[in-house]
Amino acid sequence: MVVDCAVYVDGRRLLDQCTYEQALAEVRERGAGFVWLGLLEPSHALMLDVARAFGLHQLAVEDAVHAHQRPKLERYDDILVLVLRTVQYHVHELNTVSEIVDTGQIMIFTGPDFVITVRDGDHTGLAGVRKQLEADPQQLGLGPGAVLHAVADHVVDSYVEVTAAIEEDVDAMEEAVFTPASRIVIEAIYQLKREVVELRRAVKPLALPLQLLTHDPKLPLPVEIRRYMRDVLDHHTAAAEQITDFNESLSALINAALAKVSVQQNTDMRKISAYAAMAAVPTMIAGVYGMNFEHMPELKWTYGYPLIIGLMLLVCGGLYRLFHRNDWL
């Protein structure tokens, strides 16, 4: 459950393979630096122990244990709590009903001398973020806020990647719907729309927390970090607007697909009706001559049978030509 724990002073990693109690004691004894503790799906007992050590509020601890919270930003005195929803795209075949977007959660606690990241879900790992920051001591030297920015930037970048992948799905479905004689799976469009709605619920609520982190000078966040957060906000805004466009496009696609199915059904019904009309003529004539009456037209004439067959073919041919000219066949 404890993924990594380290002490950073002036942007450089000092203590390794230590407990979070030892790391916190080292930082407070030095009076400089901060602790970065990374947790993965911690138990309630572990979170209570971490809360006692770092002075976290009980309500924030409950949010960390019970995942699937809405993106939000909360402040408890000098501690900021940011909840981020993570997303992952699953590669799938077009026009198949399957899970496309998987969601998780990252919760970030930042204090004057510590930052705690609590991750729920197997995707959107933070090991790469930690290595990237450790390779840039100047950025990491800005303190816990630098970690907050790096994690938020990492998550928002994943939003951009997922929206780019979904855009390809939407474009492919548009091409399939508007291609003549193509097979349309309306269930797949509904499935993609449902996944887009879930993606929107994960992404869109993050706008307000990012705006607060960018523009609110009362938050305990360095000015330089707030400048970096503007770039994150811009990327988030672009992704959120694209997701909204996906939702509208899929709604229009559903209407177009239903209209196309309705038109196809009408075309099929016209063809069935045309063939039924052509079949009704020989059926009627054969039915009349099958009544076994003694006095029937041309019954005893040598060419009566060929005449009736020819009449049937002539009428059916005339009907076929009429229906074909009117685009019924």
Coordinates of C-alpha atoms in Angstrom, one line a residue:
M1 CA 0.0 0.0 0.0
V2 CA 3.0 2.3 0.5
V3 CA 4.4 2.7 -3.0
D4 CA 7.2 5.2 -2.2
C5 CA 8.3 7.6 0.6
A6 CA 11.2 10.0 0.4
V7 CA 12.5 13.3 1.8
Y8 CA 13.3 16.1 -0.6
V9 CA 15.5 19.1 0.3
D10 CA 16.3 21.8 -2.3
G11 CA 14.8 19.5 -4.9
R12 CA 17.0 16.6 -4.2
R13 CA 16.1 13.2 -2.7
L14 CA 17.9 12.5 0.6
L15 CA 16.3 9.7 2.6
D16 CA 15.4 6.4 0.8
Q17 CA 13.8 3.2 2.2
C18 CA 12.4 5.0 5.2
T19 CA 9.0 5.0 6.9
Y20 CA 6.8 8.1 6.7
E21 CA 7.3 8.7 10.4
Q22 CA 11.1 8.8 10.0
A23 CA 10.8 11.0 6.9
L24 CA 8.5 13.5 8.6
A25 CA 10.7 13.6 11.7
E26 CA 13.8 14.2 9.5
V27 CA 12.1 17.1 7.7
R28 CA 10.9 18.8 10.8
E29 CA 14.2 18.3 12.5
R30 CA 16.0 20.0 9.6
G31 CA 13.3 22.7 9.3
A32 CA 13.6 22.4 5.5
G33 CA 12.4 20.2 2.7
F34 CA 9.3 18.1 2.5
V35 CA 8.1 14.5 2.5
W36 CA 6.5 12.8 -0.5
L37 CA 4.5 9.8 0.5
G38 CA 2.8 7.7 -2.3
L39 CA 0.0 5.3 -1.4
L40 CA -2.0 2.8 -3.5
E41 CA -5.5 1.9 -2.3
P42 CA -4.6 2.1 1.4
S43 CA -6.7 0.5 4.1
H44 CA -8.7 2.4 6.6
A45 CA -6.3 1.6 9.4
L46 CA -3.3 2.8 7.4
M47 CA -5.0 6.1 6.5
L48 CA -5.9 6.7 10.1
D49 CA -2.2 6.1 11.1
V50 CA -1.1 8.5 8.3
A51 CA -3.7 11.1 9.4
R52 CA -2.4 11.0 12.9
A53 CA 1.2 11.4 11.8
F54 CA 0.6 14.3 9.3
G55 CA -2.4 15.9 11.0
L56 CA -5.0 15.2 8.3
H57 CA -8.7 15.9 8.8
Q58 CA -10.9 12.9 9.4
L59 CA -13.3 13.9 6.6
A60 CA -10.5 13.9 4.1
V61 CA -9.4 10.5 5.3
E62 CA -12.8 9.1 4.7
D63 CA -12.7 10.5 1.1
A64 CA -9.4 8.8 0.6
V65 CA -10.6 5.4 1.8
H66 CA -13.9 5.6 0.0
A67 CA -12.9 6.3 -3.6
H68 CA -15.0 7.5 -6.5
Q69 CA -15.4 11.0 -5.2
R70 CA -16.2 14.0 -7.5
P71 CA -13.2 16.1 -8.4
K72 CA -13.0 18.9 -5.8
L73 CA -10.6 21.1 -3.9
E74 CA -10.9 21.5 -0.1
R75 CA -8.8 23.4 2.4
Y76 CA -8.3 22.4 6.0
D77 CA -6.2 25.3 7.6
D78 CA -2.9 25.1 5.8
I79 CA -3.6 21.7 4.1
L80 CA -5.0 21.5 0.6
V81 CA -6.9 18.4 -0.6
L82 CA -7.3 17.9 -4.3
V83 CA -9.4 15.0 -5.7
L84 CA -8.7 14.1 -9.3
R85 CA -10.5 11.5 -11.4
T86 CA -8.2 9.4 -13.6
V87 CA -9.2 7.9 -16.9
Q88 CA -7.9 5.1 -19.2
Y89 CA -8.9 4.2 -22.7
H90 CA -9.4 0.6 -23.7
V91 CA -8.6 -0.4 -27.2
H92 CA -11.6 -2.1 -28.8
E93 CA -13.1 -3.1 -32.1
L94 CA -15.4 -0.7 -33.8
N95 CA -19.2 -1.3 -33.5
T96 CA -18.8 -3.6 -30.5
V97 CA -20.4 -3.1 -27.2
S98 CA -17.6 -3.1 -24.7
E99 CA -16.1 -1.0 -21.9
I100 CA -14.2 1.8 -23.5
V101 CA -13.2 4.1 -20.6
D102 CA -12.0 3.1 -17.1
T103 CA -11.9 5.5 -14.3
G104 CA -10.0 5.8 -11.0
Q105 CA -9.0 8.4 -8.5
I106 CA -6.0 10.3 -7.2
M107 CA -6.2 12.3 -4.0
I108 CA -3.4 14.8 -3.1
F109 CA -2.8 16.2 0.4
T110 CA -0.4 19.1 0.5
G111 CA 0.9 20.7 3.6
P112 CA 3.8 23.0 4.4
D113 CA 6.3 20.1 4.7
F114 CA 4.6 17.1 3.1
V115 CA 2.6 15.9 0.1
I116 CA 0.7 12.7 0.1
T117 CA -0.7 11.1 -3.1
V118 CA -3.4 8.4 -2.6
R119 CA -4.1 6.5 -5.8
D120 CA -7.1 4.2 -6.5
G121 CA -7.0 2.1 -9.7
D122 CA -4.3 0.3 -11.6
H123 CA -3.9 3.0 -14.3
T124 CA -2.3 6.5 -14.3
G125 CA 0.7 5.5 -12.2
L126 CA 2.8 8.3 -10.6
A127 CA 6.3 6.6 -10.7
G128 CA 7.1 8.4 -14.0
V129 CA 6.0 11.8 -12.5
R130 CA 8.3 11.3 -9.5
K131 CA 11.2 10.4 -11.7
Q132 CA 10.5 13.4 -14.0
L133 CA 10.5 15.8 -11.0
E134 CA 13.6 14.2 -9.4
A135 CA 15.4 14.9 -12.7
D136 CA 14.4 18.6 -12.3
P137 CA 15.6 19.8 -8.9
Q138 CA 14.8 23.4 -9.6
Q139 CA 11.1 22.6 -10.2
L140 CA 11.0 20.2 -7.3
G141 CA 12.6 22.8 -5.1
L142 CA 9.4 24.8 -5.3
G143 CA 8.0 22.4 -2.6
P144 CA 4.8 20.3 -2.3
G145 CA 3.0 22.6 -4.7
A146 CA 5.4 21.4 -7.5
V147 CA 4.2 17.8 -6.9
L148 CA 0.6 19.0 -6.9
H149 CA 1.1 20.7 -10.3
A150 CA 3.0 17.7 -11.8
V151 CA 0.3 15.2 -10.8
A152 CA -2.5 17.5 -12.0
D153 CA -0.7 18.0 -15.3
H154 CA -0.1 14.3 -15.7
V155 CA -3.8 13.5 -15.1
V156 CA -5.0 16.3 -17.5
D157 CA -2.6 15.1 -20.1
S158 CA -4.2 11.6 -19.9
Y159 CA -7.6 13.4 -20.5
V160 CA -6.2 14.8 -23.7
E161 CA -4.9 11.4 -24.8
V162 CA -8.2 9.7 -24.1
T163 CA -10.2 12.3 -25.9
A164 CA -8.0 12.0 -28.9
A165 CA -8.6 8.2 -29.0
I166 CA -12.4 8.7 -28.6
E167 CA -12.3 11.2 -31.4
E168 CA -11.1 8.5 -33.7
D169 CA -14.0 6.3 -32.6
V170 CA -16.5 9.0 -33.2
D171 CA -15.1 9.8 -36.6
A172 CA -15.2 6.1 -37.5
M173 CA -18.8 5.8 -36.4
E174 CA -19.7 8.9 -38.4
E175 CA -18.2 7.3 -41.5
A176 CA -20.0 4.0 -40.9
V177 CA -23.4 5.7 -40.3
F178 CA -23.2 7.9 -43.4
T179 CA -21.7 5.2 -45.7
P180 CA -24.4 3.8 -48.0
A181 CA -25.4 0.2 -47.4
S182 CA -23.3 0.0 -44.2
R183 CA -24.2 -2.1 -41.2
I184 CA -25.1 0.1 -38.3
V185 CA -24.9 -1.1 -34.7
I186 CA -26.9 1.4 -32.7
E187 CA -26.1 -0.3 -29.5
A188 CA -22.4 0.5 -30.0
I189 CA -23.2 4.2 -30.5
Y190 CA -25.2 4.1 -27.3
Q191 CA -22.3 2.4 -25.5
L192 CA -19.8 5.0 -26.7
K193 CA -22.2 7.8 -25.7
R194 CA -22.5 6.3 -22.2
E195 CA -18.7 6.1 -21.9
V196 CA -18.5 9.7 -23.0
V197 CA -21.0 10.7 -20.3
E198 CA -18.9 8.9 -17.7
L199 CA -15.8 10.6 -19.1
R200 CA -17.5 14.0 -18.8
R201 CA -18.4 13.3 -15.2
A202 CA -14.8 12.6 -14.4
V203 CA -13.3 15.6 -16.3
K204 CA -15.8 18.5 -16.2
P205 CA -16.0 19.1 -12.4
L206 CA -12.3 19.6 -12.2
A207 CA -12.6 23.0 -13.9
L208 CA -13.6 24.8 -10.7
P209 CA -10.7 23.4 -8.6
L210 CA -8.2 24.3 -11.3
Q211 CA -9.6 27.8 -11.5
L212 CA -9.2 28.2 -7.8
L213 CA -5.6 26.9 -7.8
T214 CA -4.9 29.3 -10.7
H215 CA -6.5 32.5 -9.5
D216 CA -7.2 32.4 -5.7
P217 CA -4.3 34.1 -4.0
K218 CA -5.6 33.0 -0.5
L219 CA -4.6 29.4 -1.1
P220 CA -1.3 28.3 0.4
L221 CA 0.3 27.8 -3.0
P222 CA 3.4 29.6 -4.4
V223 CA 2.8 32.2 -7.1
E224 CA 5.1 30.3 -9.5
I225 CA 3.0 27.2 -9.1
R226 CA -0.2 29.1 -9.9
R227 CA 1.4 30.3 -13.1
Y228 CA 2.1 26.7 -14.1
M229 CA -1.5 25.7 -13.2
R230 CA -2.7 28.1 -15.9
D231 CA -1.3 25.7 -18.6
V232 CA -3.1 22.8 -16.9
L233 CA -6.3 24.7 -16.8
D234 CA -6.0 25.5 -20.6
H235 CA -5.5 21.8 -21.4
H236 CA -8.4 20.8 -19.2
T237 CA -10.7 23.4 -20.9
A238 CA -9.8 22.1 -24.3
A239 CA -10.4 18.5 -23.3
A240 CA -13.7 19.3 -21.6
E241 CA -15.0 21.2 -24.6
Q242 CA -14.0 18.3 -26.9
I243 CA -15.9 15.9 -24.7
T244 CA -19.0 18.1 -24.9
D245 CA -18.7 18.1 -28.7
F246 CA -18.5 14.3 -28.6
N247 CA -21.7 14.1 -26.6
E248 CA -23.5 16.3 -29.1
S249 CA -22.1 14.5 -32.1
L250 CA -23.1 11.1 -30.7
S251 CA -26.6 12.3 -30.1
A252 CA -26.8 13.5 -33.7
L253 CA -25.4 10.2 -34.8
I254 CA -28.0 8.2 -32.9
N255 CA -30.8 10.3 -34.6
A256 CA -29.1 9.8 -38.0
A257 CA -28.7 6.1 -37.5
L258 CA -32.4 5.7 -36.4
A259 CA -33.5 7.7 -39.4
K260 CA -31.3 5.5 -41.7
V261 CA -32.8 2.4 -40.2
S262 CA -36.3 3.8 -40.7
V263 CA -35.6 4.6 -44.3
Q264 CA -34.1 1.2 -44.9
Q265 CA -37.2 -0.4 -43.4
N266 CA -39.5 1.7 -45.6
T267 CA -37.4 0.7 -48.6
D268 CA -37.8 -3.0 -47.6
M269 CA -41.5 -2.6 -47.1
R270 CA -41.9 -1.0 -50.6
K271 CA -40.0 -3.9 -52.1
I272 CA -42.1 -6.5 -50.3
S273 CA -45.3 -4.7 -51.3
A274 CA -44.2 -4.5 -54.9
Y275 CA -43.4 -8.2 -55.1
A276 CA -46.6 -9.0 -53.2
A277 CA -48.6 -7.0 -55.8
M278 CA -46.9 -8.9 -58.7
A279 CA -47.6 -12.2 -57.0
A280 CA -51.2 -11.2 -56.4
V281 CA -52.0 -11.1 -60.2
P282 CA -51.2 -14.8 -61.1
T283 CA -52.6 -15.9 -57.7
M284 CA -55.9 -14.2 -58.5
I285 CA -56.1 -15.6 -62.1
A286 CA -55.0 -19.1 -61.0
G287 CA -57.5 -18.9 -58.1
V288 CA -60.4 -18.2 -60.5
Y289 CA -59.5 -21.0 -62.8
G290 CA -59.1 -23.3 -59.9
M291 CA -62.7 -23.0 -58.9
N292 CA -63.7 -25.9 -61.2
F293 CA -66.7 -24.1 -62.8
E294 CA -68.0 -25.6 -66.0
H295 CA -68.3 -22.4 -68.0
M296 CA -64.9 -20.6 -67.8
P297 CA -63.5 -18.1 -70.4
E298 CA -61.5 -19.9 -73.1
L299 CA -61.6 -23.2 -71.0
K300 CA -61.9 -25.5 -74.0
W301 CA -59.8 -23.4 -76.4
T302 CA -56.5 -24.9 -77.5
Y303 CA -54.5 -21.8 -76.8
G304 CA -56.3 -20.9 -73.6
Y305 CA -53.5 -22.1 -71.2
P306 CA -50.7 -20.3 -73.1
L307 CA -52.9 -17.2 -73.2
I308 CA -53.5 -17.1 -69.5
I309 CA -49.8 -17.7 -68.8
G310 CA -48.8 -15.0 -71.2
L311 CA -51.4 -12.7 -69.6
M312 CA -49.9 -13.3 -66.2
L313 CA -46.3 -12.6 -67.4
L314 CA -47.5 -9.5 -69.3
V315 CA -49.2 -8.0 -66.2
C316 CA -46.4 -9.0 -63.9
G317 CA -43.8 -7.5 -66.3
G318 CA -45.8 -4.3 -66.5
L319 CA -46.0 -4.0 -62.7
Y320 CA -42.3 -4.7 -62.4
R321 CA -41.5 -2.0 -64.9
L322 CA -43.8 0.4 -63.1
F323 CA -42.3 -0.3 -59.7
H324 CA -38.8 -0.1 -61.0
R325 CA -39.4 3.3 -62.7
N326 CA -40.7 4.6 -59.3
D327 CA -37.7 3.2 -57.5
W328 CA -39.6 0.6 -55.5
L329 CA -37.5 -2.2 -56.9

